[in-house]
Amino acid sequence: MSTEEESDQPAFGRTFRVSHTYRSIIYRAGLYGSVATLLLILAFPLYWMAQSAFTTREGIQDGITFLPTPETFTVEQFDIVFNPTVGRYLLNSIIVTTGVVITVIVVSLIAGYGLARFDYKHKVKVARFLLVGYMFSPIVIAIPLYLIWDYLGLLNRYVGLIIALSALSMPFAVWLMWKYIQTIPTSLEESAWVAGASRWQGFKDVIVPQTKPAMIANSVFAFAIAWGDFTISYILMPSNEATTFPPGIFRVFTSSWETGWAEFMAISLLVSLPALLFAFFLQSYLLKGFKIRAL
Amino acid sequence: MVEINIQNLTKKFGSLVAVDDFNLTIEDGEFITLVGPSGCGKTTTLRCVAGLESATSGQIMFGDHDVTDLPVQQRGIALLFQDIALYPHMTVRENMAYPLKLEGMSKEQRHERVRESAEMLQIVDQLDKHPSSLSGGQQQRVALGRSIVREPAMFLFDEPMSDLDAKLKHELRPLFAEVTDKVGCPTMYVTHDQEEAMTMSDQIAVMNDGELEQVGPPEEVYDEPQTSFVGEFIGRPNMEFFDAGVNRENGTIDLSIGDDVHQITTTDALAQYSGGNVRIGIRPQDITVVEDPNDGVTGDHVFDETLGDQTHSLFDTPLGRITVVTPPRFRGGEQQYGLQFDTDAMKAFDPKSGLRIQ
């Protein structure tokens, strides 16, 4: 601390000094303060959704309390899942999402390997062109798709939506896999060939197991796109039986005034939860997958 | 196990000729080292022999079999890569058993064979670990083990020790020699390190610019270099080169290097250069330092590199900077000395082609 006695001496550094103790207190206050702010903005909507989902209809009408109260707590809102229509939406979503994730992983592995290991003219330009697809709004893509899918007889069919949604995440997935496989030294494969492995065996035994982080990153990405998609699903699956969850909620909302807020919140929670859990448990892999230089 | 015959091998990448009309025979059980500076085509040659590159022209024979167009999978070779190339997602045991698994061998047999190799390489207690938790030397042993679990027709090494420190290299050299000896097949070892080549090989093949300069046992390549490139590349410190005027006297030839004249016995080959110039190569070991600056070439002492068992001393002379191997306790103190060249140790080379004149 600078004092009166020191003032006639030449100034050394800044005259304003804060001791280590105060410094760390200020630092911590700032840190926890920003964490609290972030948490409030990010987590409160989730909490509010969950809190509403576990509240009775009457409880909501009376105005929900900040903390759950025993009198209004209930799980009966989740019975809506056993409603055959909503259950159907859920099943459709699960089938389509699983299909998309599997398609994206398989195709991105093969395409990424091809890009990484074979050279042809204008390879990078072609790959870049694929990313142009992301410049279009989904609705711009969805309407022509509807006409084409109608012509091909793919409307209201799982395979139709799986193809459309896989195509949405594919450019990114292929790009990631390409760059990831590039980081695996070719000598690993060559040593497998020397040992007698065919190109396919080398790919299967040496390359594929090492792409786990990229596969997981791709599946999280594909999952998020497929599970949450509204526009494409709404347009390509027009019949009620084929509807997936996000357009399904919209249908329920627009078709009936009987469904209460608590039930909507229960459905919303069900839609959000898998995506959150998926991302949460795979996040360490996810980061590894994205941690490639020259992406 | 058979001898390997490489005939007129040429490999071009577009207009670049990486290997030019390469001929070499490796006898059964022989350890041949392909040595040369980076970019000389030695690794390309090895990859052609392995089947990882296809030859532009020429033939590669394993005994009576022409393998030139055979894919790498069917050549039955073992290859040790520069970056070791162990599979990071497999344990040491799985790594070593992989070639056997491809052969369709049963699990018990695989583990038995892996165990035998691991015992020979002293890595039995590492079998359940992953490669990333092993030291550099242990990784080399595992890679070596993976190559020998299958009986290879030929053993190829692609600069496997270039990333290791000197001490580890020294430790692994006898191991490589021992293992290849036990396997007993022809071995081709590629390196840019002339010391490795000298210490490990039955035969050394020196390459430069895609061409084979000389093949022979290490001592022969060292004592009788056939080109000035070989003379310079093999042996440390590097051979010193000087331009020398050639003058034929009665029965002898005078070589004048600077102001110094060396009289040597005539050879017919050298006599043809009479009145012209040749390149003279002499090893720093064959130059003697004397106190009298006027005895031989005058040299201003610059610097001593102390090695303990000998000293490498640098001198500035009218002929340029010359390195001389001096006794272990020699300290020049930046004085003037005389440098005497041992006439018998001089090698004469054609100034244009670099070929030896004998």
XYZ file of C-alpha atoms in Angstrom:
653
model
C 0.000 0.000 0.000
C 1.317 3.425 -0.832
C 1.657 5.658 2.177
C 2.404 9.302 2.944
C 6.035 8.556 3.758
C 6.711 7.019 0.362
C 5.286 9.929 -1.634
C 8.571 11.810 -1.959
C 10.282 8.779 -3.456
C 10.090 8.126 -7.225
C 6.910 6.246 -8.110
C 7.478 2.576 -8.737
C 4.759 1.073 -10.882
C 1.191 2.075 -10.202
C 0.405 3.861 -7.015
C -2.948 2.142 -6.695
C -2.394 -1.251 -5.137
C -4.709 -4.041 -4.071
C -3.459 -6.805 -1.827
C -3.692 -10.413 -2.876
C -6.500 -11.132 -0.414
C -8.763 -8.359 -1.705
C -7.875 -9.183 -5.239
C -9.027 -12.793 -4.877
C -12.218 -11.705 -3.115
C -13.069 -9.332 -5.955
C -12.181 -11.993 -8.500
C -14.438 -14.532 -6.812
C -17.297 -12.106 -6.448
C -17.075 -11.337 -10.159
C -16.829 -15.008 -11.086
C -19.760 -16.210 -8.987
C -21.768 -13.152 -9.956
C -21.488 -13.900 -13.653
C -22.135 -17.605 -13.081
C -25.318 -16.734 -11.191
C -26.480 -14.344 -13.920
C -25.840 -16.881 -16.654
C -27.519 -19.634 -14.708
C -30.575 -17.491 -14.139
C -30.939 -16.644 -17.818
C -30.173 -20.137 -19.121
C -31.589 -22.447 -16.499
C -34.632 -20.590 -15.238
C -36.805 -21.273 -18.319
C -35.946 -24.945 -18.007
C -36.796 -24.899 -14.329
C -40.047 -23.064 -14.965
C -41.012 -25.613 -17.625
C -40.309 -28.489 -15.253
C -42.045 -26.820 -12.336
C -45.166 -26.195 -14.439
C -45.131 -29.738 -15.806
C -45.395 -31.149 -12.297
C -48.226 -28.869 -11.232
C -51.933 -29.641 -11.274
C -54.315 -27.776 -13.575
C -55.869 -25.966 -10.650
C -52.450 -25.056 -9.317
C -51.602 -23.363 -12.615
C -54.879 -21.489 -12.746
C -54.284 -20.155 -9.248
C -50.874 -18.928 -10.376
C -47.923 -21.234 -9.863
C -45.608 -20.826 -6.957
C -41.881 -20.418 -7.321
C -41.157 -23.647 -5.457
C -43.232 -26.823 -5.844
C -45.840 -27.222 -3.115
C -47.103 -30.633 -1.955
C -50.768 -29.696 -2.561
C -50.322 -28.894 -6.241
C -47.549 -31.400 -7.101
C -48.580 -34.123 -9.563
C -47.209 -36.348 -12.291
C -50.612 -36.861 -13.888
C -49.787 -34.423 -16.709
C -47.441 -37.028 -18.129
C -50.418 -39.292 -18.758
C -50.702 -37.403 -22.015
C -47.932 -39.671 -23.319
C -50.394 -42.554 -23.104
C -52.779 -40.611 -25.246
C -52.497 -42.673 -28.465
C -51.929 -39.630 -30.691
C -49.160 -38.095 -28.609
C -47.603 -41.531 -28.105
C -47.625 -41.956 -31.865
C -45.835 -38.614 -32.341
C -43.215 -39.672 -29.830
C -42.686 -43.040 -31.535
C -42.398 -41.359 -34.953
C -39.789 -38.966 -33.614
C -37.773 -41.793 -32.076
C -37.807 -43.840 -35.290
C -36.905 -40.904 -37.527
C -34.163 -39.616 -35.226
C -32.569 -43.053 -34.852
C -32.658 -43.466 -38.614
C -31.073 -40.067 -39.188
C -28.285 -40.630 -36.652
C -27.388 -44.027 -38.138
C -27.518 -42.725 -41.723
C -25.381 -39.696 -40.897
C -22.724 -41.767 -39.110
C -22.442 -44.381 -41.839
C -22.462 -41.980 -44.776
C -20.126 -39.429 -43.164
C -17.591 -42.175 -42.361
C -17.495 -43.429 -45.913
C -17.570 -39.986 -47.535
C -15.060 -38.555 -45.054
C -12.683 -41.441 -45.680
C -12.953 -40.931 -49.408
C -12.222 -37.222 -49.121
C -9.335 -37.803 -46.743
C -7.601 -40.603 -48.611
C -8.274 -40.088 -52.299
C -7.215 -37.120 -54.354
C -9.055 -35.762 -57.333
C -9.235 -32.428 -59.079
C -11.138 -29.631 -57.334
C -11.785 -31.822 -54.286
C -11.776 -28.951 -51.825
C -13.962 -26.772 -54.045
C -16.561 -29.529 -54.344
C -16.528 -30.074 -50.589
C -16.942 -26.347 -49.959
C -19.864 -26.230 -52.342
C -21.667 -28.768 -50.153
C -21.692 -26.253 -47.323
C -23.612 -23.769 -49.485
C -26.752 -25.709 -48.554
C -26.616 -24.106 -45.109
C -27.234 -20.698 -46.652
C -30.872 -21.533 -47.402
C -33.745 -21.232 -44.985
C -35.325 -24.666 -44.343
C -38.632 -23.535 -45.771
C -36.957 -22.660 -49.088
C -35.731 -26.233 -49.259
C -38.863 -27.841 -47.857
C -41.368 -26.705 -50.458
C -39.516 -28.034 -53.542
C -38.746 -31.140 -51.494
C -42.467 -31.622 -50.937
C -43.091 -31.697 -54.682
C -40.208 -34.076 -55.342
C -41.085 -36.361 -52.411
C -44.691 -36.394 -53.555
C -43.576 -37.464 -57.014
C -41.333 -40.196 -55.548
C -44.023 -41.368 -53.145
C -41.906 -40.575 -50.101
C -44.398 -38.313 -48.316
C -45.566 -39.573 -44.912
C -42.887 -42.246 -44.943
C -40.114 -42.583 -42.376
C -37.496 -43.185 -45.042
C -38.469 -39.961 -46.788
C -38.014 -37.810 -43.707
C -34.866 -39.699 -42.703
C -33.293 -38.927 -46.081
C -34.312 -35.252 -45.932
C -33.091 -34.686 -42.373
C -29.865 -36.661 -42.931
C -29.157 -34.436 -45.903
C -29.468 -31.418 -43.613
C -26.708 -32.519 -41.224
C -24.618 -34.320 -43.843
C -22.401 -31.495 -45.184
C -21.203 -30.611 -41.712
C -20.850 -34.258 -40.679
C -18.850 -35.167 -43.771
C -16.637 -32.133 -43.354
C -15.893 -32.976 -39.724
C -15.189 -36.622 -40.511
C -12.954 -35.698 -43.438
C -10.824 -33.425 -41.275
C -10.796 -35.936 -38.447
C -9.643 -38.831 -40.619
C -6.933 -36.575 -42.042
C -5.386 -36.443 -38.575
C -4.978 -40.242 -38.518
C -1.563 -41.053 -40.023
C -1.732 -43.086 -43.250
C 1.055 -45.290 -41.929
C -1.436 -46.869 -39.503
C -3.497 -48.122 -42.412
C -0.431 -49.041 -44.408
C 0.850 -51.163 -41.577
C -2.485 -52.982 -41.576
C -2.177 -53.573 -45.320
C 1.354 -54.870 -44.867
C -0.041 -57.300 -42.294
C -2.492 -58.542 -44.916
C -5.570 -56.400 -44.306
C -7.668 -55.362 -47.275
C -8.595 -51.712 -47.704
C -12.006 -52.436 -46.157
C -10.496 -54.320 -43.208
C -8.016 -51.526 -42.620
C -10.856 -49.003 -42.651
C -12.979 -51.104 -40.302
C -10.255 -52.152 -37.851
C -7.953 -49.136 -37.837
C -9.806 -46.026 -38.994
C -13.364 -46.468 -37.707
C -12.474 -47.180 -34.042
C -10.315 -44.068 -33.966
C -13.039 -41.779 -35.282
C -15.192 -42.293 -32.179
C -15.045 -38.625 -31.074
C -16.050 -37.432 -34.554
C -18.795 -40.051 -34.793
C -20.199 -38.867 -31.472
C -19.980 -35.205 -32.434
C -21.798 -36.031 -35.656
C -24.478 -38.049 -33.910
C -25.150 -35.262 -31.398
C -25.428 -32.794 -34.239
C -27.665 -35.084 -36.299
C -29.754 -35.867 -33.225
C -30.300 -32.198 -32.459
C -31.328 -31.453 -36.039
C -33.611 -34.464 -36.418
C -35.206 -34.401 -32.965
C -35.913 -30.691 -33.018
C -36.831 -30.230 -36.677
C -40.191 -28.598 -37.290
C -40.285 -27.169 -40.820
C -39.214 -30.163 -42.887
C -41.120 -32.669 -40.746
C -44.270 -30.580 -40.843
C -44.200 -30.384 -44.625
C -43.007 -33.880 -45.538
C -45.222 -35.717 -43.020
C -48.638 -34.109 -43.547
C -50.791 -36.950 -42.184
C -51.561 -37.059 -38.479
C -50.258 -40.631 -38.007
C -46.885 -39.760 -39.506
C -46.371 -36.555 -37.532
C -43.287 -36.255 -35.361
C -43.108 -34.577 -31.983
C -42.377 -30.882 -32.698
C -45.121 -30.488 -35.344
C -47.181 -32.766 -33.103
C -47.165 -30.251 -30.259
C -48.222 -27.620 -32.738
C -51.098 -29.862 -33.864
C -52.239 -30.467 -30.313
C -51.997 -26.766 -29.570
C -53.989 -25.672 -32.615
C -56.540 -28.471 -32.639
C -57.853 -28.347 -29.104
C -58.499 -25.919 -26.340
C -58.884 -28.802 -23.927
C -55.151 -29.258 -23.426
C -53.902 -27.244 -20.474
C -50.641 -25.369 -20.007
C -49.389 -27.979 -17.581
C -49.755 -30.664 -20.244
C -47.925 -28.550 -22.811
C -45.140 -28.076 -20.359
C -45.041 -31.826 -19.722
C -44.737 -32.481 -23.463
C -42.139 -29.742 -23.875
C -40.117 -31.258 -21.066
C -40.288 -34.654 -22.729
C -39.091 -33.203 -26.022
C -36.215 -31.277 -24.484
C -34.967 -33.883 -22.051
C -33.482 -36.451 -24.473
C -31.559 -33.777 -26.344
C -30.202 -32.320 -23.107
C -29.185 -35.719 -21.731
C -27.660 -36.735 -25.070
C -25.523 -33.624 -25.209
C -24.667 -33.733 -21.506
C -23.355 -37.298 -21.383
C -21.433 -37.071 -24.619
C -20.015 -33.593 -24.147
C -16.463 -34.702 -23.427
C -16.434 -36.654 -26.702
C -18.188 -33.813 -28.416
C -15.419 -31.380 -27.514
C -12.776 -33.889 -28.594
C -14.520 -34.264 -31.930
C -14.546 -30.536 -32.516
C -10.960 -30.108 -31.339
C -9.270 -30.525 -34.690
C -6.934 -28.042 -36.139
C -7.723 -26.694 -39.600
C -11.422 -27.457 -39.332
C 13.025 -67.367 -47.430
C 14.565 -66.214 -50.621
C 16.794 -63.590 -52.124
C 15.317 -60.330 -53.315
C 16.166 -59.020 -56.744
C 15.417 -55.482 -57.792
C 15.994 -54.923 -61.499
C 15.947 -51.589 -63.351
C 13.446 -50.162 -60.885
C 12.252 -46.701 -61.908
C 9.625 -44.644 -60.150
C 8.330 -41.339 -61.476
C 5.897 -38.938 -59.839
C 4.699 -36.950 -62.813
C 7.848 -35.550 -64.366
C 9.887 -36.062 -61.195
C 12.121 -39.116 -61.291
C 12.332 -40.350 -57.712
C 14.173 -43.595 -58.416
C 16.186 -44.034 -61.583
C 17.144 -47.469 -62.941
C 17.842 -49.027 -59.570
C 19.455 -52.483 -59.369
C 20.086 -54.377 -56.158
C 20.197 -57.964 -54.926
C 19.602 -58.792 -51.297
C 20.629 -62.315 -50.435
C 18.752 -64.490 -48.004
C 19.543 -63.424 -44.454
C 21.450 -60.362 -45.596
C 21.028 -56.963 -43.909
C 21.294 -54.186 -46.481
C 21.047 -50.535 -45.532
C 19.867 -47.988 -48.047
C 21.463 -44.723 -46.988
C 21.349 -41.248 -48.475
C 20.298 -37.669 -47.815
C 16.604 -36.800 -47.571
C 14.868 -36.766 -50.929
C 17.331 -39.195 -52.525
C 14.632 -41.761 -53.283
C 15.500 -44.351 -50.655
C 12.075 -44.388 -49.021
C 10.392 -44.504 -52.443
C 12.539 -47.526 -53.306
C 11.490 -49.211 -50.072
C 7.822 -48.440 -50.688
C 8.085 -49.944 -54.183
C 9.628 -53.102 -52.748
C 6.899 -53.194 -50.100
C 4.162 -52.671 -52.672
C 2.875 -49.437 -51.191
C 3.906 -47.665 -54.403
C 3.710 -49.193 -57.847
C 6.896 -49.173 -59.906
C 6.806 -47.105 -63.102
C 9.050 -49.680 -64.726
C 11.426 -52.449 -63.733
C 11.010 -55.701 -61.868
C 11.005 -56.814 -58.263
C 11.611 -60.527 -57.706
C 11.202 -62.464 -54.463
C 13.154 -65.562 -55.447
C 11.496 -66.815 -58.633
C 8.293 -64.865 -58.050
C 7.757 -61.625 -59.871
C 5.985 -59.475 -57.273
C 6.152 -56.193 -59.219
C 2.386 -55.903 -59.611
C 1.420 -57.848 -56.484
C -0.524 -55.785 -53.908
C 1.149 -55.130 -50.573
C -1.216 -57.519 -48.754
C 0.064 -60.494 -50.712
C 3.794 -59.891 -50.459
C 4.109 -61.296 -46.957
C 6.570 -58.658 -45.841
C 7.175 -56.986 -42.504
C 7.590 -53.219 -42.407
C 8.576 -50.967 -39.537
C 7.423 -47.389 -40.082
C 9.161 -44.183 -39.129
C 6.291 -43.178 -36.831
C 5.995 -46.756 -35.469
C 2.296 -46.861 -36.473
C 0.935 -48.760 -33.497
C -2.860 -48.767 -33.312
C -3.706 -46.449 -30.405
C -7.097 -48.045 -29.745
C -5.691 -51.539 -29.246
C -3.640 -52.957 -26.394
C -0.103 -54.123 -27.026
C -1.358 -57.705 -27.220
C -4.062 -56.815 -29.741
C -1.577 -54.799 -31.751
C 0.827 -57.715 -31.978
C -1.906 -60.257 -32.651
C -3.553 -58.240 -35.421
C -1.577 -59.742 -38.342
C -2.339 -63.229 -36.994
C -6.003 -62.372 -36.611
C -6.086 -61.409 -40.279
C -4.621 -64.796 -41.099
C -7.575 -66.359 -39.295
C -5.537 -67.956 -36.526
C -7.402 -69.086 -33.394
C -7.288 -66.913 -30.294
C -5.170 -69.351 -28.218
C -2.618 -69.740 -30.982
C -2.480 -65.994 -31.443
C -1.817 -65.337 -27.803
C 0.786 -68.093 -27.733
C 2.681 -66.576 -30.652
C 2.416 -63.064 -29.235
C 3.781 -64.336 -25.957
C 6.790 -65.927 -27.643
C 7.664 -62.725 -29.472
C 7.041 -60.619 -26.385
C 9.431 -62.770 -24.367
C 12.154 -62.342 -26.951
C 11.655 -58.567 -26.875
C 11.207 -58.388 -23.077
C 7.804 -56.731 -23.197
C 5.689 -59.491 -21.621
C 4.597 -57.237 -18.739
C 3.472 -54.530 -21.187
C 1.006 -56.716 -23.094
C -2.149 -55.334 -21.501
C -1.161 -51.687 -21.779
C -2.054 -49.293 -24.555
C 0.759 -48.001 -26.783
C 0.361 -44.429 -25.544
C 1.461 -45.418 -22.021
C 4.722 -46.962 -23.250
C 8.101 -45.280 -23.605
C 9.596 -44.684 -27.051
C 11.891 -47.682 -26.768
C 9.088 -49.993 -25.661
C 6.909 -48.797 -28.540
C 9.707 -49.727 -30.935
C 9.860 -53.165 -29.383
C 6.120 -53.635 -29.776
C 6.247 -52.513 -33.406
C 9.122 -54.913 -33.980
C 7.152 -57.667 -32.264
C 4.111 -57.025 -34.426
C 6.283 -57.406 -37.533
C 7.814 -60.719 -36.527
C 4.779 -62.649 -35.226
C 4.180 -63.651 -38.828
C 7.164 -65.148 -40.592
C 7.907 -62.465 -43.177
C 9.459 -63.073 -46.597
C 11.349 -59.838 -46.212
C 11.959 -57.308 -43.491
C 11.777 -53.607 -44.328
C 12.669 -50.712 -42.050
C 11.712 -47.149 -42.955
C 13.917 -44.931 -40.769
C 12.417 -46.411 -37.597
C 14.886 -44.717 -35.277
C 15.025 -41.228 -36.748
C 12.859 -39.731 -33.995
C 14.734 -41.320 -31.095
C 17.512 -39.882 -28.968
C 21.065 -41.080 -29.399
C 21.142 -43.226 -26.260
C 17.992 -45.127 -27.187
C 19.259 -45.626 -30.730
C 22.376 -47.172 -29.344
C 20.303 -49.493 -27.177
C 17.986 -50.577 -29.992
C 20.596 -51.147 -32.702
C 21.828 -54.498 -31.361
C 18.199 -55.528 -30.757
C 17.261 -54.861 -34.383
C 20.332 -56.777 -35.549
C 19.550 -59.686 -33.215
C 15.898 -59.910 -34.197
C 16.494 -59.718 -37.950
C 19.215 -62.314 -37.552
C 16.782 -64.635 -35.782
C 14.045 -64.095 -38.362
C 16.694 -64.769 -40.993
C 15.018 -63.198 -44.025
C 16.500 -60.542 -46.322
C 16.394 -57.140 -44.654
C 16.322 -53.699 -46.193
C 16.900 -50.854 -43.767
C 16.429 -47.255 -44.891
C 18.126 -44.426 -43.035
C 19.745 -41.045 -43.577
C 22.081 -41.685 -40.655
C 25.421 -42.980 -41.935
C 26.427 -44.133 -38.449
C 23.368 -46.403 -38.281
C 24.223 -47.720 -41.728
C 27.846 -48.394 -40.810
C 27.080 -50.148 -37.530
C 24.189 -52.401 -38.493
C 24.674 -53.590 -42.047
C 26.183 -56.476 -43.946
C 26.047 -54.263 -47.036
C 25.544 -50.557 -47.486
C 23.841 -49.124 -50.560
C 24.449 -45.393 -50.890
C 21.830 -43.466 -52.850
C 21.866 -39.950 -54.215
C 19.367 -38.181 -56.474
C 17.417 -41.355 -57.210
C 20.488 -43.287 -58.242
C 22.546 -45.952 -56.569
C 26.083 -44.680 -56.039
C 27.782 -47.671 -54.468
C 27.010 -51.009 -52.829
C 29.413 -52.831 -50.582
C 30.314 -53.889 -47.055
C 30.627 -50.931 -44.644
C 34.428 -51.008 -44.466
C 34.739 -51.137 -48.253
C 32.360 -48.207 -48.743
C 34.366 -46.285 -46.168
C 37.834 -47.181 -47.440
C 37.199 -47.192 -51.168
C 34.421 -44.747 -52.026
C 33.580 -45.048 -55.716
C 32.247 -41.493 -56.019
C 33.051 -38.228 -54.272
C 29.465 -38.213 -52.951
C 29.979 -41.522 -51.154
C 33.293 -40.279 -49.787
C 31.606 -37.215 -48.359
C 28.455 -38.943 -47.103
C 30.055 -41.879 -45.319
C 32.421 -41.189 -42.441
C 32.510 -38.391 -39.880
C 33.848 -35.718 -39.922
C 33.168 -35.247 -43.636
C 35.885 -35.965 -46.150
C 37.737 -32.825 -47.272
C 37.976 -32.099 -51.014
C 40.536 -30.092 -52.944
C 41.230 -29.323 -56.584
C 44.589 -30.694 -57.641
C 46.643 -30.156 -60.763
C 47.995 -33.347 -62.313
C 51.496 -33.495 -63.799
C 53.091 -36.624 -65.124
C 56.800 -37.031 -64.393
C 58.890 -40.098 -65.189
C 57.090 -43.007 -63.528
C 55.350 -40.791 -60.988
C 52.594 -38.232 -60.924
C 52.756 -34.890 -59.197
C 49.540 -33.697 -57.606
C 49.679 -30.036 -56.718
C 47.257 -28.931 -54.061
C 47.732 -25.229 -53.509
C 51.488 -24.754 -53.234
C 51.964 -28.290 -52.018
C 53.128 -31.021 -54.363
C 52.475 -34.683 -53.602
C 54.239 -37.330 -55.590
C 52.367 -40.561 -56.120
C 52.886 -43.646 -58.244
C 51.284 -43.525 -61.653
C 48.144 -45.336 -62.562
C 46.949 -45.434 -66.140
C 43.631 -43.919 -65.208
C 45.178 -40.984 -63.404
C 47.805 -40.448 -66.118
C 45.022 -39.494 -68.535
C 44.316 -36.421 -66.442
C 47.892 -35.182 -66.866
C 47.917 -31.463 -67.556
C 44.410 -31.135 -66.164
C 42.657 -31.206 -62.792
C 41.195 -33.819 -60.460
C 39.269 -33.655 -57.159
C 41.251 -35.022 -54.269
C 39.422 -36.321 -51.244
C 41.101 -36.911 -47.914
C 39.609 -37.858 -44.572
C 40.226 -35.553 -41.585
C 41.724 -38.591 -39.846
C 44.502 -38.673 -42.476
C 45.663 -35.101 -41.952
C 48.406 -34.445 -39.408
C 48.981 -31.163 -37.609
C 52.639 -30.060 -37.151
C 54.048 -27.044 -35.314
C 55.922 -25.612 -38.314
C 53.487 -23.495 -40.367
C 55.629 -23.908 -43.478
C 55.489 -27.686 -43.378
C 52.573 -28.615 -45.625
C 49.506 -26.361 -45.887
C 49.538 -23.359 -43.581
C 46.482 -23.259 -41.363
C 45.224 -20.679 -38.862
C 43.637 -22.515 -35.984
C 40.034 -21.418 -35.426
C 38.271 -23.697 -33.024
C 38.433 -27.064 -31.245
C 35.463 -29.433 -30.848
C 36.322 -31.558 -27.837
C 34.892 -35.062 -28.001
C 36.892 -36.604 -25.180
C 38.492 -39.442 -27.099
C 39.532 -37.126 -29.952
C 39.322 -33.514 -30.990
C 38.004 -32.041 -34.197
C 40.064 -28.942 -34.960
C 39.113 -26.357 -37.538
C 41.738 -24.476 -39.533
C 41.468 -21.648 -42.048
C 43.831 -22.320 -44.932
C 44.383 -20.898 -48.418
C 42.371 -23.953 -49.572
C 39.394 -23.058 -47.396
C 38.314 -24.246 -43.963
C 39.618 -27.701 -43.109
C 38.586 -30.017 -40.281
C 41.310 -32.221 -38.828
C 40.990 -35.035 -36.295
C 43.582 -34.287 -33.651
C 44.608 -36.070 -30.420
C 42.202 -35.824 -27.452
C 44.299 -33.214 -25.595
C 45.123 -31.069 -28.636
C 44.276 -27.398 -28.098
C 45.200 -25.116 -30.989
C 45.081 -21.766 -29.203
C 44.427 -19.937 -32.498
C 48.060 -20.303 -33.585
C 49.454 -21.089 -37.035
C 50.183 -24.719 -37.855
C 51.238 -26.823 -40.800
C 48.765 -29.409 -42.101
C 50.265 -32.511 -43.710
C 48.145 -34.671 -45.969
C 48.848 -38.379 -46.007
C 49.581 -38.996 -49.675
C 48.638 -42.685 -49.497
C 45.203 -41.882 -48.125
C 44.263 -39.517 -50.941
C 41.422 -40.518 -53.259
C 41.213 -38.987 -56.700
C 37.849 -38.245 -58.317
C 36.862 -36.950 -61.719
C 36.076 -33.236 -61.256
C 32.919 -33.422 -63.411
C 31.322 -36.832 -62.857
C 32.640 -37.313 -59.320
C 33.661 -40.881 -60.208
C 36.696 -42.382 -58.540
C 39.940 -42.535 -60.558
C 41.998 -45.580 -59.658
